[in-house]
Amino acid sequence: MKVGGLARRTLWPDAVGDSVHVIDQRALPHRWVEAQLATVGAVAQAIAEMWVRGAPLIGATAAYGMALQCRADASDAGLHEARRQLDATRPTAVNLAWATRRMLAQLLPLPEAQRATAAWLEAAAIAEEDVATNAAIGQHGLAMLQALAASRPTGRPLQVLTHCNAGWLATVDWGTALAPIYQAHDAGLAVHVWVDETRPRNQGASLTAWELGQAGIAHTVIADNTGGHLMQHGEVDVVIVGADRVTARGDVCNKIGTYLKALAAYDNGVPFYAAVPRSTVDFTLDDGLADIPIEMRTPREVTHLTGLDAQGRLVEVQLAPGGTPALNPAFDVTPARLVTGLITERGIVTPEALRS
Ligand code: MRU
């Protein structure tokens, strides 16, 4: 994707292969800050503190974390400990454990002396595959959007509602939910995006709005409570969200608030899609509500907000009375019965079609 006209990715290895660069997304949309990560500990910190976030991107970043571990200590014990450390950072997005498992499976059979080079190549392969996968998701989603547009009266853009940020910032490039929108825009289809602000961390208002603005795509930020009202008034043609984990039967775990959008979409006959790479499907689980671990984050994300003050300084302000208890589950589960389809790199399919 382009930022200020320049093609960018969300992570890139340095030229000599001893560190990886990322965008510190905590500063967006107000500042562009890059960070250089040179140890597995630094990678774990960047994931836990959400410098990098979004299920596919934390998977690819964790893969580089395993590669950096090999630079320091490529022993079996060192690799197992690195995997434990990385997997513990964020429990819900399954791409993280998928990536560290894949790295381990590739590296453990090799002699220790070969592991550092192999790890760097495998991490790069995971990152490249992510880009290709998301481009394919975009193509399949584009076909769906084109068909939908053809069935709608002409004269106004197709209205897409999205939640959180499942754009290129959540992946290595393209994004998942936003990939079809980028490709629709490139194909000349008129699209307008309703962007849920996505409390409490506001990934919609901060990240999705910024991304769409960079791409020149029409969009409007709405409060999280507004989507149902818009659907009742015929202002939403389709909902597309990303996912952090999808079960074998198709339950979709995604950013908190997604379930409410799916309910409203169902009640109003609005198609509701999750855009999902295969690495987000957890074939070991069936019942998303019972079995997916939901990350609980600090109450401070609910009681406080960060933004720019009149002097252009990034400041945190308090919303709730001091000491107010707050609860902050980061994800919820939308049952498969509310999901129209999964947009994947293999087309709009059920999880079963992705098994092999
Ligand atoms: O907590 P985050 O920001 O890492 O959450 C991830 C997300 O952005 C969404 O839940 C997204 O839809 C899935 S990642 C493509």
Short mmCIF file of N, CA and C and ligand atoms in Angstrom, two decimals, residues 50 53-56 90 164-166 170 176 203 242-244 254-255 331, ligand 1:
data_model
loop_
_atom_site.label_atom_id
_atom_site.label_comp_id
_atom_site.label_asym_id
_atom_site.label_seq_id
_atom_site.Cartn_x
_atom_site.Cartn_y
_atom_site.Cartn_z
N MET A 50 1.12 -3.87 21.41
CA MET A 50 0.38 -3.48 20.21
C MET A 50 1.04 -2.37 19.39
N ARG A 53 -0.14 -5.01 15.45
CA ARG A 53 -1.37 -5.69 15.85
C ARG A 53 -2.06 -6.14 14.57
N GLY A 54 -3.17 -6.89 14.77
CA GLY A 54 -3.82 -7.52 13.62
C GLY A 54 -3.29 -8.94 13.50
N ALA A 55 -4.22 -9.89 13.37
CA ALA A 55 -3.83 -11.30 13.47
C ALA A 55 -2.72 -11.71 12.49
N PRO A 56 -2.85 -11.44 11.18
CA PRO A 56 -1.78 -11.88 10.27
C PRO A 56 -0.44 -11.20 10.54
N ARG A 90 -0.28 -12.58 23.10
CA ARG A 90 -1.70 -12.29 22.82
C ARG A 90 -2.39 -13.63 22.55
N CYS A 164 -13.20 -2.34 13.33
CA CYS A 164 -11.78 -2.44 13.71
C CYS A 164 -10.88 -2.08 12.52
N ASN A 165 -9.68 -2.60 12.52
CA ASN A 165 -8.79 -2.42 11.37
C ASN A 165 -8.34 -3.78 10.89
N ALA A 166 -8.86 -4.17 9.75
CA ALA A 166 -8.39 -5.38 9.07
C ALA A 166 -7.88 -4.96 7.70
N ALA A 170 -2.97 -4.36 9.50
CA ALA A 170 -3.20 -5.58 10.29
C ALA A 170 -2.53 -6.80 9.66
N THR A 176 -7.10 -7.85 5.10
CA THR A 176 -8.05 -8.93 4.83
C THR A 176 -9.41 -8.30 4.45
N GLN A 203 -9.30 1.40 16.75
CA GLN A 203 -8.53 1.04 15.54
C GLN A 203 -9.24 1.51 14.27
N GLY A 242 -12.68 -8.57 9.53
CA GLY A 242 -11.60 -9.56 9.55
C GLY A 242 -11.92 -10.61 10.61
N ALA A 243 -10.93 -11.36 11.01
CA ALA A 243 -11.12 -12.32 12.10
C ALA A 243 -9.78 -12.62 12.74
N ASP A 244 -9.84 -12.96 14.01
CA ASP A 244 -8.63 -13.34 14.75
C ASP A 244 -8.54 -14.85 14.94
N ASN A 254 -13.70 -12.08 16.49
CA ASN A 254 -13.11 -10.84 15.95
C ASN A 254 -13.23 -9.74 17.01
N LYS A 255 -12.75 -8.58 16.68
CA LYS A 255 -12.70 -7.46 17.63
C LYS A 255 -14.05 -7.26 18.32
N PHE A 331 -12.18 -9.23 22.36
CA PHE A 331 -12.78 -9.91 21.20
C PHE A 331 -14.14 -10.50 21.59
O1 MRU B 1 -6.50 -6.15 18.83
P1 MRU B 1 -6.06 -6.02 17.40
O2 MRU B 1 -6.03 -4.63 16.89
O3 MRU B 1 -4.80 -6.80 17.12
O4 MRU B 1 -7.24 -6.76 16.69
C1 MRU B 1 -7.11 -7.36 15.49
C2 MRU B 1 -7.99 -6.72 14.54
O5 MRU B 1 -7.62 -5.73 13.97
C3 MRU B 1 -9.27 -7.25 14.26
O6 MRU B 1 -9.90 -8.00 15.19
C4 MRU B 1 -9.27 -7.77 12.85
O7 MRU B 1 -10.51 -7.75 12.37
C5 MRU B 1 -8.61 -9.11 12.66
S1 MRU B 1 -7.00 -8.94 12.07
C6 MRU B 1 -7.15 -8.86 10.34
#
